[in-house]
Coordinates of C-alpha atoms in Angstrom, one line a residue:
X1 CA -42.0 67.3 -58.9
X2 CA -39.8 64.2 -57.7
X3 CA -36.0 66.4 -58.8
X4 CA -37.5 69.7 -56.9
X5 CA -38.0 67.4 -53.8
X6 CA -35.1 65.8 -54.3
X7 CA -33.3 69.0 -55.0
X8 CA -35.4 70.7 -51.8
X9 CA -33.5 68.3 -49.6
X10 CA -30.0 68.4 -50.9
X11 CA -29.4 72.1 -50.7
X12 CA -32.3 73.4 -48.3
X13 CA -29.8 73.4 -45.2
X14 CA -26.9 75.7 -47.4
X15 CA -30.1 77.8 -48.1
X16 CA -31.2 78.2 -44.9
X17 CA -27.9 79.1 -43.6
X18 CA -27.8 81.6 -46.5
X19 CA -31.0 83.2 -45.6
X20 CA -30.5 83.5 -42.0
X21 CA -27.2 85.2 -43.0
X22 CA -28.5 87.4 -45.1
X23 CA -31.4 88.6 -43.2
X24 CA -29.8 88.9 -39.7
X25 CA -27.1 91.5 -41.3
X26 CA -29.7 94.4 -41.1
X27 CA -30.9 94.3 -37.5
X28 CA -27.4 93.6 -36.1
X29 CA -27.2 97.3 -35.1
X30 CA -30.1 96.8 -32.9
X31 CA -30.0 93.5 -31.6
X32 CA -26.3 92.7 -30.5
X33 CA -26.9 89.6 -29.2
X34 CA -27.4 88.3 -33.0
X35 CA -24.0 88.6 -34.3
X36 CA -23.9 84.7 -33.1
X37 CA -26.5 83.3 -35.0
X38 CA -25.2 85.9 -37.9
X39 CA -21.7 85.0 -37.2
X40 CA -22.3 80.6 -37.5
X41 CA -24.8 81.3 -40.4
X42 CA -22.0 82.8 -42.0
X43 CA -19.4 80.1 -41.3
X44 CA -21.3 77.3 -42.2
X45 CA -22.5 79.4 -45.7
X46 CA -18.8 79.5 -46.2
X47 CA -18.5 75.6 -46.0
X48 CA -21.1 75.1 -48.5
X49 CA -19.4 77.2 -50.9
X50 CA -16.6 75.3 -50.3
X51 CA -18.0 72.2 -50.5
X52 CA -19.8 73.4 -53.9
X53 CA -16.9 74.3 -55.4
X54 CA -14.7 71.3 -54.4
X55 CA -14.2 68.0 -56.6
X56 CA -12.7 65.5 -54.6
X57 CA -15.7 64.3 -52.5
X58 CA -19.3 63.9 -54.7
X59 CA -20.9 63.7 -51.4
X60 CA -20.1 67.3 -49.9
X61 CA -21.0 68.7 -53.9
X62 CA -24.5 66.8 -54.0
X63 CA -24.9 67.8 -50.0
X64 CA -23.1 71.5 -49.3
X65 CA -22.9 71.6 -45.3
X66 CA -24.4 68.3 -44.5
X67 CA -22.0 66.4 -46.3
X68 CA -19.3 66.9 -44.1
X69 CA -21.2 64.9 -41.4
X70 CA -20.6 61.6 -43.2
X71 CA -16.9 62.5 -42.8
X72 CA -16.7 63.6 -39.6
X73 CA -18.9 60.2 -38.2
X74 CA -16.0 58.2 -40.1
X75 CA -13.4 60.1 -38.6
X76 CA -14.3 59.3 -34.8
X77 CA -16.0 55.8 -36.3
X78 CA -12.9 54.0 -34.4
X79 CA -13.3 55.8 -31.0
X80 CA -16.7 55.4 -31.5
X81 CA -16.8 51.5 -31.8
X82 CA -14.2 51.3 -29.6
X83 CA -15.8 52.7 -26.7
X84 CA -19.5 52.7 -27.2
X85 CA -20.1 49.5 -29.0
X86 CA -17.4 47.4 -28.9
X87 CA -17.9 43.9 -27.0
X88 CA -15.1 43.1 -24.2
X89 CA -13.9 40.1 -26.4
X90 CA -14.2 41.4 -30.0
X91 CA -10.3 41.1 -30.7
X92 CA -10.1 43.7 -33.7
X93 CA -7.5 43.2 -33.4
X94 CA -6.9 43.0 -29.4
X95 CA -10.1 43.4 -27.1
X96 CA -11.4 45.1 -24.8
X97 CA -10.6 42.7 -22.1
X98 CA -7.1 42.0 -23.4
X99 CA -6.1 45.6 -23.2
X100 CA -7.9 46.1 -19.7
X101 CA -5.6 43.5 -18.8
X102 CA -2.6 45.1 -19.6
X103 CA -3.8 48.1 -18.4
X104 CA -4.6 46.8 -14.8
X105 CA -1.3 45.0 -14.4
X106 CA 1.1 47.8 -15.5
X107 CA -0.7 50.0 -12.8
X108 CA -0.6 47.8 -10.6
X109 CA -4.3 47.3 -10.5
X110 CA -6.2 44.1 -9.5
X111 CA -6.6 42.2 -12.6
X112 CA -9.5 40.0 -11.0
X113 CA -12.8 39.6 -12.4
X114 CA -16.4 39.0 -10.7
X115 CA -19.5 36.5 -11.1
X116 CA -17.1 34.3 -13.7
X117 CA -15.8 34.0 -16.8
X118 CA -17.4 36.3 -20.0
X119 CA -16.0 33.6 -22.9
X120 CA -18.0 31.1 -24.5
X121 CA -16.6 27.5 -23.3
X122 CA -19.2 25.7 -26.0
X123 CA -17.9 27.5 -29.0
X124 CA -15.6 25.8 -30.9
X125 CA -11.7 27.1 -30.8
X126 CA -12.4 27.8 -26.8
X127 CA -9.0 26.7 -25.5
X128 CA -7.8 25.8 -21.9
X129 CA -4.8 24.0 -19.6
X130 CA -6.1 21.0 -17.2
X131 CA -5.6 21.6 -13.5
X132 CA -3.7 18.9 -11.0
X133 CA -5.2 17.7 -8.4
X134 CA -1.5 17.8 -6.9
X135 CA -1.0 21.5 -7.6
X136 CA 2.8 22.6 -7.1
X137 CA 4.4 25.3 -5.0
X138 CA 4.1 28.8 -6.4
X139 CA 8.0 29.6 -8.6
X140 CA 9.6 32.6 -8.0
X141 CA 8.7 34.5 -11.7
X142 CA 12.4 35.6 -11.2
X143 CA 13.6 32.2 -12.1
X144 CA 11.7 32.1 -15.7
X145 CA 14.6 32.3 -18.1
X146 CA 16.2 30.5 -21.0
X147 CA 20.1 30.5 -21.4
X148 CA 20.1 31.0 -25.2
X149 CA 23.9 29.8 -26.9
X150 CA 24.3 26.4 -28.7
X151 CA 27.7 24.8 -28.8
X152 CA 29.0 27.8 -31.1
X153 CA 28.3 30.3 -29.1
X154 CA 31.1 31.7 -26.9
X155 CA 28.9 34.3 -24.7
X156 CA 25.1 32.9 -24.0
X157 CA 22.9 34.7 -22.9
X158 CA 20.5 34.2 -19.9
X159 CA 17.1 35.6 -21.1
X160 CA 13.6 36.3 -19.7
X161 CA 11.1 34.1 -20.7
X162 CA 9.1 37.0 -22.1
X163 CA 10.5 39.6 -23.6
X164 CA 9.8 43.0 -25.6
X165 CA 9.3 42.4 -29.5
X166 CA 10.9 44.3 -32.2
X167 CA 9.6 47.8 -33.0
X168 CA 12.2 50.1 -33.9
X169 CA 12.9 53.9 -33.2
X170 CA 11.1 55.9 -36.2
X171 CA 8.6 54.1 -35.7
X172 CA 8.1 54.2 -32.0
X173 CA 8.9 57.9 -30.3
X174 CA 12.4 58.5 -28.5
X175 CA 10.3 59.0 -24.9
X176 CA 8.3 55.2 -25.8
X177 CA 12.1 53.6 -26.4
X178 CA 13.5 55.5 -23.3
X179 CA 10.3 53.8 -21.3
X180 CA 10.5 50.7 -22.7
X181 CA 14.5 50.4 -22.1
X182 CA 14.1 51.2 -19.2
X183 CA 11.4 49.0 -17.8
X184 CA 13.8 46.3 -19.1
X185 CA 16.3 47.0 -17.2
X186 CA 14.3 47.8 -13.7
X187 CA 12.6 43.7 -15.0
X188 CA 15.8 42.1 -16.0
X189 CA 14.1 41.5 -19.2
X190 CA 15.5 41.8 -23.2
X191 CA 14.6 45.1 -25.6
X192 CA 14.5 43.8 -29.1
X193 CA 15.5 47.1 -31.3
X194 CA 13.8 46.3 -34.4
X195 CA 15.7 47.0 -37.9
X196 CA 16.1 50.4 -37.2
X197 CA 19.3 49.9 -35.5
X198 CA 20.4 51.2 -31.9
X199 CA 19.6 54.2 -31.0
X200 CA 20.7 57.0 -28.2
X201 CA 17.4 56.0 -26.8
X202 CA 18.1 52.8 -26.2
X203 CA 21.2 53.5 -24.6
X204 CA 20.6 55.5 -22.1
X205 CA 19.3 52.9 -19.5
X206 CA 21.5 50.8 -20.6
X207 CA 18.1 47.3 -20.7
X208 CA 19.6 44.4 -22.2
X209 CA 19.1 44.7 -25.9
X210 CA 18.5 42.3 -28.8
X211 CA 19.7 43.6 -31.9
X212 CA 17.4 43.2 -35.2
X213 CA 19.5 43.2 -38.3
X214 CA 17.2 43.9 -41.4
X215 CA 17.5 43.9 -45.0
X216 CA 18.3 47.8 -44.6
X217 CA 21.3 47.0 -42.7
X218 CA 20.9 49.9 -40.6
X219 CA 23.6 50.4 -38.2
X220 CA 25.9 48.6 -40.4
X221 CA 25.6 49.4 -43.6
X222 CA 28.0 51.0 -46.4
X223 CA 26.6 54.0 -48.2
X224 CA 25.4 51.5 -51.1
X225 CA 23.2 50.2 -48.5
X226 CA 25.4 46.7 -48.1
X227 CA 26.7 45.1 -44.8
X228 CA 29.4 46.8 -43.8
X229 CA 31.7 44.2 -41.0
X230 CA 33.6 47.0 -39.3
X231 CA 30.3 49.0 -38.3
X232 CA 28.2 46.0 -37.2
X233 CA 31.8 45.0 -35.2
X234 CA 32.1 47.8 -33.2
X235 CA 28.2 48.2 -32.0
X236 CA 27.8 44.2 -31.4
X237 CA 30.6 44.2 -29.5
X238 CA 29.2 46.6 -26.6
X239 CA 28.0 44.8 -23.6
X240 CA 24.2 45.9 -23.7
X241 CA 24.1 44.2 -26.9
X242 CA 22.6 40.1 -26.0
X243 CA 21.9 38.7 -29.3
X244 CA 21.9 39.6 -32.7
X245 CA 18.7 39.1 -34.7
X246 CA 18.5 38.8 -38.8
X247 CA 15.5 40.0 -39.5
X248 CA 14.6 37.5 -42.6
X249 CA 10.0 38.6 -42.5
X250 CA 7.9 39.7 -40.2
X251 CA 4.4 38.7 -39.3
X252 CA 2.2 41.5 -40.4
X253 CA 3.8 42.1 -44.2
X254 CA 6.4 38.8 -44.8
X255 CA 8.1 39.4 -47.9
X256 CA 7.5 42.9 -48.1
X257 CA 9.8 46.0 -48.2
X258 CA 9.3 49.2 -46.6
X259 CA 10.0 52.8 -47.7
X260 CA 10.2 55.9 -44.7
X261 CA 9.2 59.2 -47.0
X262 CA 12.3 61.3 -46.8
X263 CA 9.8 64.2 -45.1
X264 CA 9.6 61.4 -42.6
X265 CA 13.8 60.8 -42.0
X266 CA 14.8 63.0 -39.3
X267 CA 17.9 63.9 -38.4
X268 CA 18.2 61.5 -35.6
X269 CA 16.6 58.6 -37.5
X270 CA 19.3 59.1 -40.2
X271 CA 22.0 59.1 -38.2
X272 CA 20.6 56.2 -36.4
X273 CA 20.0 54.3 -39.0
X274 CA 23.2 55.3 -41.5
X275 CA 21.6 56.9 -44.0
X276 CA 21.4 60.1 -45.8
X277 CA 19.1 62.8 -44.4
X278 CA 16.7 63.9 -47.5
X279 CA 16.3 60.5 -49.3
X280 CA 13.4 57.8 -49.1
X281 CA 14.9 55.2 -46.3
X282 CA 14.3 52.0 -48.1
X283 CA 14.3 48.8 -46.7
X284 CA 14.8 46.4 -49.4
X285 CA 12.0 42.8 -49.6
X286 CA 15.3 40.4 -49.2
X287 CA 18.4 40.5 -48.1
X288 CA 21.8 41.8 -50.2
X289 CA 23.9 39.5 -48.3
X290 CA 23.0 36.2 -49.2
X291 CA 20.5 34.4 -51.6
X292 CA 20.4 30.6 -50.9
X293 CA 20.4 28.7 -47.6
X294 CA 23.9 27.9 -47.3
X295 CA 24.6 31.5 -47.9
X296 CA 21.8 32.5 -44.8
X297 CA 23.8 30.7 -42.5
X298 CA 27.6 31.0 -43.9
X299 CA 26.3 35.0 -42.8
X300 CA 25.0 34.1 -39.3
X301 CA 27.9 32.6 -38.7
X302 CA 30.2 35.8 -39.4
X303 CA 28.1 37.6 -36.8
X304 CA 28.8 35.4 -34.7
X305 CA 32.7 35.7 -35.1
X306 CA 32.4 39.7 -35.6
X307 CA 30.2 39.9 -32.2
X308 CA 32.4 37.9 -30.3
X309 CA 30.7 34.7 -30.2
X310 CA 27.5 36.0 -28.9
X311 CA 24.1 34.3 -29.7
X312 CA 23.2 35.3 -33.2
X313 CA 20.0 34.0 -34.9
X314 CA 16.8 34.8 -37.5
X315 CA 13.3 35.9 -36.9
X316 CA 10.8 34.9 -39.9
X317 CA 7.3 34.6 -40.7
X318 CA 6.6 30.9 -42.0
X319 CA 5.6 30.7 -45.4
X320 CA 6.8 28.2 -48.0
X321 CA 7.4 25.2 -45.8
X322 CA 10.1 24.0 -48.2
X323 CA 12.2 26.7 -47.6
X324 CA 12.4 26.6 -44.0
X325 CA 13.4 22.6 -44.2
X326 CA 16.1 23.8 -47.0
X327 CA 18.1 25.9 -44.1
X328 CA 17.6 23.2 -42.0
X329 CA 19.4 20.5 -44.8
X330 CA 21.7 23.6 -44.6
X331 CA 22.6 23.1 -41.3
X332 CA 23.0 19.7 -41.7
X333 CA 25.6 20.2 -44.8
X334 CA 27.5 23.3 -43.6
X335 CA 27.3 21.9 -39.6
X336 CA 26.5 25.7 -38.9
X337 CA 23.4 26.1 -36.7
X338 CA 22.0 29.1 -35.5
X339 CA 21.3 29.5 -32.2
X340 CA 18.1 30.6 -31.8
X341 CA 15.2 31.0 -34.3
X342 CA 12.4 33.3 -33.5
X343 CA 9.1 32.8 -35.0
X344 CA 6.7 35.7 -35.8
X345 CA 2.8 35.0 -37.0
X346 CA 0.8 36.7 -39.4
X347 CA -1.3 37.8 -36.7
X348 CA 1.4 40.4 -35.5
X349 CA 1.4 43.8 -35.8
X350 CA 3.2 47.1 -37.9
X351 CA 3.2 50.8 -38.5
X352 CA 1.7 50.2 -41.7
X353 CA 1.2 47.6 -44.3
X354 CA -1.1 46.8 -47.2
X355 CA -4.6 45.1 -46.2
X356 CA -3.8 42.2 -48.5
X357 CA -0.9 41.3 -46.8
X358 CA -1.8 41.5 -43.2
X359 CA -5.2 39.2 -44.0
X360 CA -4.1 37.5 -46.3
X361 CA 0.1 36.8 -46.7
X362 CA 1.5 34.3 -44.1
X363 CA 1.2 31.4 -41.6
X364 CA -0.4 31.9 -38.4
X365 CA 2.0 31.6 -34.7
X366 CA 0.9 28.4 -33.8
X367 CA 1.1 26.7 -37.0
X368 CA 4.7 28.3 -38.2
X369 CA 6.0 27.2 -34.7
X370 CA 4.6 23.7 -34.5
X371 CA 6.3 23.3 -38.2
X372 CA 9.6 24.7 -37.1
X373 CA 9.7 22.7 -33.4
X374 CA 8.8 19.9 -35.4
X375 CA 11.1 20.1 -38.0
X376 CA 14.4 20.7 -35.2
X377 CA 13.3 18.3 -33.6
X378 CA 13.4 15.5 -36.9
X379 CA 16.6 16.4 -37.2
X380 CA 17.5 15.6 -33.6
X381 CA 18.4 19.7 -33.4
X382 CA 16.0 20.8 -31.1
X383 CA 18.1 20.8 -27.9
X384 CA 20.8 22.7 -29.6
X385 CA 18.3 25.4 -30.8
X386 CA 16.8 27.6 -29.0
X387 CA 12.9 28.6 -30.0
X388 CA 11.3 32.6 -29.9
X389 CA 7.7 33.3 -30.5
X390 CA 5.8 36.2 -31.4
X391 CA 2.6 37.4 -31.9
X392 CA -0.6 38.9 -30.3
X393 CA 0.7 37.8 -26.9
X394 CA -0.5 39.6 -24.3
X395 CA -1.3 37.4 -21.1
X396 CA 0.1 35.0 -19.6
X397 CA -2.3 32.0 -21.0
X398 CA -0.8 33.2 -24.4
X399 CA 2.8 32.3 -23.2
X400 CA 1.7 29.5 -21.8
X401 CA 0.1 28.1 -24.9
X402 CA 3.4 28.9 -27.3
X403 CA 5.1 27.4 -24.6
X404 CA 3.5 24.2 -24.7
X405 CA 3.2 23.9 -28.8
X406 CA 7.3 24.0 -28.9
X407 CA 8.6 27.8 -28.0
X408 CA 11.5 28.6 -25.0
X409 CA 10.4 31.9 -24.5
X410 CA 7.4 34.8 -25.8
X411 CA 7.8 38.4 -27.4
X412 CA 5.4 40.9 -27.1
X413 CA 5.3 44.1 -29.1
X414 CA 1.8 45.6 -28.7
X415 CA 1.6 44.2 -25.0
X416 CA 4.6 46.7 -24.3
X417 CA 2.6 49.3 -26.0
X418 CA -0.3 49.3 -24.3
X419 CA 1.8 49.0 -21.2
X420 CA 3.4 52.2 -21.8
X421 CA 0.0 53.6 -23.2
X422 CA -1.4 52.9 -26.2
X423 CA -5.1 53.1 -26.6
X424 CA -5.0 50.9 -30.3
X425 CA -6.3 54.2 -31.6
X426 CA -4.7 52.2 -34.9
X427 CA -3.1 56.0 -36.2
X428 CA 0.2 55.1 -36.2
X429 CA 1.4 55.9 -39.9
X430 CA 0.0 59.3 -39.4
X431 CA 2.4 60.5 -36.9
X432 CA -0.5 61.7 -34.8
X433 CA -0.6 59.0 -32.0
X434 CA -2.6 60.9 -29.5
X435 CA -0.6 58.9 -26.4
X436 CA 2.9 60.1 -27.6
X437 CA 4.4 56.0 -28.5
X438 CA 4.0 56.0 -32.1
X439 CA 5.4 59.3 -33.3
X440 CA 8.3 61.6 -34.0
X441 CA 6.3 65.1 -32.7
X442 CA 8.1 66.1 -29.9
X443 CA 5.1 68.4 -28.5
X444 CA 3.3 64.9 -29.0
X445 CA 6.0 62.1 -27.4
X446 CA 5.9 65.1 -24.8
X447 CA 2.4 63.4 -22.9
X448 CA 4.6 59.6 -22.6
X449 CA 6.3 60.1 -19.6
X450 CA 9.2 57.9 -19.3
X451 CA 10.0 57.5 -15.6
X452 CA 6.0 56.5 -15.3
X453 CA 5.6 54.4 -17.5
X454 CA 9.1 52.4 -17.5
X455 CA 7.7 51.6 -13.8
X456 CA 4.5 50.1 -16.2
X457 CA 6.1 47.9 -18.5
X458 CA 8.8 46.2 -15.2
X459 CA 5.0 46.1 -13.7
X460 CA 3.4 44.4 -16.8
X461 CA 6.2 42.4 -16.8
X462 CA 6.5 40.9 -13.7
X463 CA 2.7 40.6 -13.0
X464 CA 2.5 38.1 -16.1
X465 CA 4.8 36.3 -15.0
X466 CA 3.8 36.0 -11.6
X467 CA 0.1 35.1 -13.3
X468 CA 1.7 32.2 -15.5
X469 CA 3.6 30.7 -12.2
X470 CA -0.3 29.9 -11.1
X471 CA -1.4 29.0 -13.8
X472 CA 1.9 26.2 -14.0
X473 CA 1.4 25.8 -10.2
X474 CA -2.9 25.0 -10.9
X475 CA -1.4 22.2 -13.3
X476 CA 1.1 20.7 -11.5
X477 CA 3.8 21.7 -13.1
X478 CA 7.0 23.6 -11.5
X479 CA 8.8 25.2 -14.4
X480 CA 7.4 26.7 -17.7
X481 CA 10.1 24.4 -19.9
X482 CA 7.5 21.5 -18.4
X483 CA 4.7 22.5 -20.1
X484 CA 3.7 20.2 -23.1
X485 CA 0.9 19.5 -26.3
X486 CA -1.0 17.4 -24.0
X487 CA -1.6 20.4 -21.4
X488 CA -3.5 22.3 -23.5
X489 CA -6.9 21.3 -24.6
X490 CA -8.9 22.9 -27.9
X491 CA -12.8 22.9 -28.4
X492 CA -13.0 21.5 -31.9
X493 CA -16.8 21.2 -32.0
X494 CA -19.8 21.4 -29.5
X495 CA -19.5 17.6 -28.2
X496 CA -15.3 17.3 -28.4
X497 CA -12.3 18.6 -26.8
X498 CA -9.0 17.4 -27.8
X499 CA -5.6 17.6 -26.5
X500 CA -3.2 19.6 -28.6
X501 CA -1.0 16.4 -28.7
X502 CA -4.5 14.9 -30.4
X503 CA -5.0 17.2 -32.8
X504 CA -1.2 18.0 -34.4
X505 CA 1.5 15.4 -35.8
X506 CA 4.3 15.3 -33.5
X507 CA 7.9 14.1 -35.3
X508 CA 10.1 11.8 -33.3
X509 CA 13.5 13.0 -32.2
X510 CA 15.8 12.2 -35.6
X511 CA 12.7 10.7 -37.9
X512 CA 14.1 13.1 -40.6
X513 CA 16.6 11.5 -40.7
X514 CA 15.7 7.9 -41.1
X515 CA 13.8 6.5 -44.4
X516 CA 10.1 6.4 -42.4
X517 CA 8.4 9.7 -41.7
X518 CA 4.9 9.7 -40.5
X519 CA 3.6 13.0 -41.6
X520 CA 2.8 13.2 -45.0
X521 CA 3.1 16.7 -45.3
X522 CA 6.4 16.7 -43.7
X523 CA 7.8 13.9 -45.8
X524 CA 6.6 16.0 -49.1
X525 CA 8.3 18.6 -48.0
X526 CA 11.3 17.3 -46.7
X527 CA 11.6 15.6 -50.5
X528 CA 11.2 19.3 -52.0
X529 CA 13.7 21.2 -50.0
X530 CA 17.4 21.6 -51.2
X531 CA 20.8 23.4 -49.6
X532 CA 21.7 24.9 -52.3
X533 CA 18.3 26.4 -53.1
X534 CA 15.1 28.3 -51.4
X535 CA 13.3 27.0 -55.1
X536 CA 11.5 23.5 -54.3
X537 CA 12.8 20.5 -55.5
X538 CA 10.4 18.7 -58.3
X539 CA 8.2 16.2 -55.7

């Protein structure tokens, strides 16, 4: 009795629509108006057969017709949350609140809210900057920027204090690079090109670009796939070109290759990039060129020469410690520095990467930058180097709070996006990004318009800034290179606040380099890391 029932309810719908079929067929002659219900039983008793006959999904077999529900729900599950049941701060990964944010100051929209503030203040990890009761003049945004050059660098560069992070063409569509170039160039602002190289796209507005060398050495690579100096020569040397980037990890997948499926290499993104059109595009997990510190920098320092002196540097996601200290007892042994360092969290985003590494594979922002400011700064470097930070920053709060841990200047990848309209529909290995930025359809990159929504990222742009100005002007302060650890205050339980300069150990100018270092962590460390060698030393 109980399998009949059981049965009854599995396949009674599939019947149904059998039956209706069936029976309808003879009276059709009669009764026009049923070739509808005739025409939809028939459909859907085509889907059950289907789904009978089928072996992938158990579910569709055990439930003909009404299995295909569970699939469909899952499919519009994202949109669904998303719109319907998300709450405005649930950052998965950015919110509701972020994004409208974005949003509302590329369209230059009010960006106000009503009746006060919806976050928690009680909950532990609520963060905030004190106010003065002296509050400065309000900066011109305009004057934000960093020059970026140590003292072997023959052609600094004068850059925005927030910038647009690396995400490269292939991965982003021609019309989303044209847009973001050219907001860039309408802001004043730098257009990091990610490791796939430089390409017509970025050109054509001529934005200020920072060029990302990766392991792939796109742009300036032999057909082996090694460096090649005469390629990388001739595009560093044009004057869009800032800074040049090696690209050692990045936040979302550090230590981590990447393949592009050959049905995926078009025939722009191989020309682009250098490499041959029908073949997997492989970017390798480490870098060809060198394998120990020493060697890391010996290579900055010919891009440096081969670019004509301009700023040349590395972005990374921390992970060892050790390894980080070993380039910097590199730099003391060779004397070659690089001048800028850009550091990238775990926390930012990719096209696509495995679940284990972006949960679980990496240091957070705050914690890889405090490490690395810290570190420079023992080694009485810090003035000579020149600090990047990336990750999930999207307001100007989140500038301000890098800024004040240790960083000269924010990137922001996914900000950009959503300037130029991204809806985190989180589809963008499929090639089917429904706003046209994370695709290579062209009926598809069609929607992105570029002259609108350049106008929306030099909006975005300049609306942050002019919101972090406040913000610096509400605490007193007249420049963001002012702001410090003790201006920004955590929630670290539900009766304490601390200052960041509280909570975090803080190196001395040079203590490195004495015999006495405070922080045990970084004295361990320091006694594990070695020029010669990313390996640790035996503590």
């Amino acid at each position: 009795m109980w399998i009949n029932l059981s049965l009854l309810s599995r396949y009674a719908f599939f019947a149904a629509c059998v039956l209706i079929t069936l029976l309808t067929l003879p009276f059709l002659a009669g009764h026009p108006w049923l070739w509808l219900v005739t025409l939809l039983g028939g459909a859907l008793t085509l889907v059950g057969i289907n789904d009978l006959r089928q072996t992938r999904h158990a579910v569709r077999r055990n439930y003909p017709i009404l299995g295909n529900i569970r699939y469909l729900v899952e499919f519009v599950r994202p949109e669904i949350r998303q719109y319907l049941l998300e709450g405005d701060n649930e950052r998965l990964p950015f919110s509701r609140a972020q994004r409208s944010l974005v949003y509302a100051r590329s369209k230059n929209e009010p960006a106000d809210k009503p009746f006060g503030t919806l976050s928690d203040v009680s909950q532990t990890g609520f963060e905030f900057i004190g106010h003065s009761m002296l509050p400065a003049a309000h900066l011109d945004p305009a004057s934000f920027r960093v020059e970026i050059g140590g003292p072997q660098c023959r052609q600094p560069y004068s850059a925005s204090i927030f910038n647009i992070s690396a995400m490269s063409f292939g991965a982003l569509s021609a019309n989303a690079i044209r847009a973001l170039n050219q907001g860039a160039a309408l802001g004043g602002f730098a257009h990091d090109t990610g490791e796939g190289s430089i390409s017509p796209y970025h050109r054509e507005h001529r934005g200020d670009l920072i060029w990302e060398i990766g392991s792939g050495y796109f742009g300036c690579r032999t057909a082996e796939g090694r460096f090649d100096a005469q390629k990388f020569a001739v595009q560093a040397n044009d004057p869009q070109v800032k800074m040049i980037e090696v690209k050692l990890s990045q936040g979302a997948k550090p230590g981590h290759g990447g393949i592009l499926p050959k049905h995926k290499v078009t025939a722009e993104i191989a020309a682009t990039r250098g490499v041959p059109l029908g073949e997997d595009c492989i970017s390798p997990a480490r870098h060809a060129e060198f394998s120990t510190p020493v060697e890391l920098l010996e290579f900055l320092a010919r891009l440096r020469e081969l670019s004509g002196g301009k700023p040349v540097g590395f972005k990374f996601c921390l992970g060892h410690p050790w390894e980080f200290m070993a380039i910097a007892k590199a730099m003391l042994k060779t004397g070659i520095l690089p001048d800028f360092i850009v550091v990238d969290g775990k926390e930012g985003g990719t096209g696509a990467a495995p679940l284990e590494f972006t949960d679980h594979i990496g240091v957070p922002l705050r914690e890889g930058l405090l490490f690395v400011h810290n570190t420079l700064v023992g080694l009485d470097l810090r003035d000579k180097i020149r600090l990047g930070a990336s990750g999930k920053i999207v307001s100007a709060f989140d500038i301000a709070c890098v800024l004040a841990i240790g960083a000269d200047w924010a990137n922001s990848a996914r900000g950009f996006m959503f300037a130029i309209g991204c809806i985190q529909s989180q589809s963008c290995h499929t090639n089917k990004c429904p706003t046209g930025v994370a695709t290579q359809d062209p009926l598809r990159q069609r929607a992105l318009v570029v002259e609108d929504k350049a106008q929306r990222v030099h909006n975005f742009h300049r609306n942050t800034l002019k919101a972090l100005a406040e913000m610096l002007a509400a605490a007193g302060l007249e420049h963001p290179a002012q702001l410090e650890a003790r201006h920004l205050a955590l929630r670290v339980s539900t009766s304490e606040i601390a200052l960041y300069s509280q909570k975090h150990v803080y190196l001395k100018p040079g203590e490195l380099l004495g015999g006495q270092i405070e922080g045990e962590f970084y004295a361990r460390m320091w006694r594990m890391a070695q020029a010669e060698s990313f390996a640790p030393a035996p503590d």
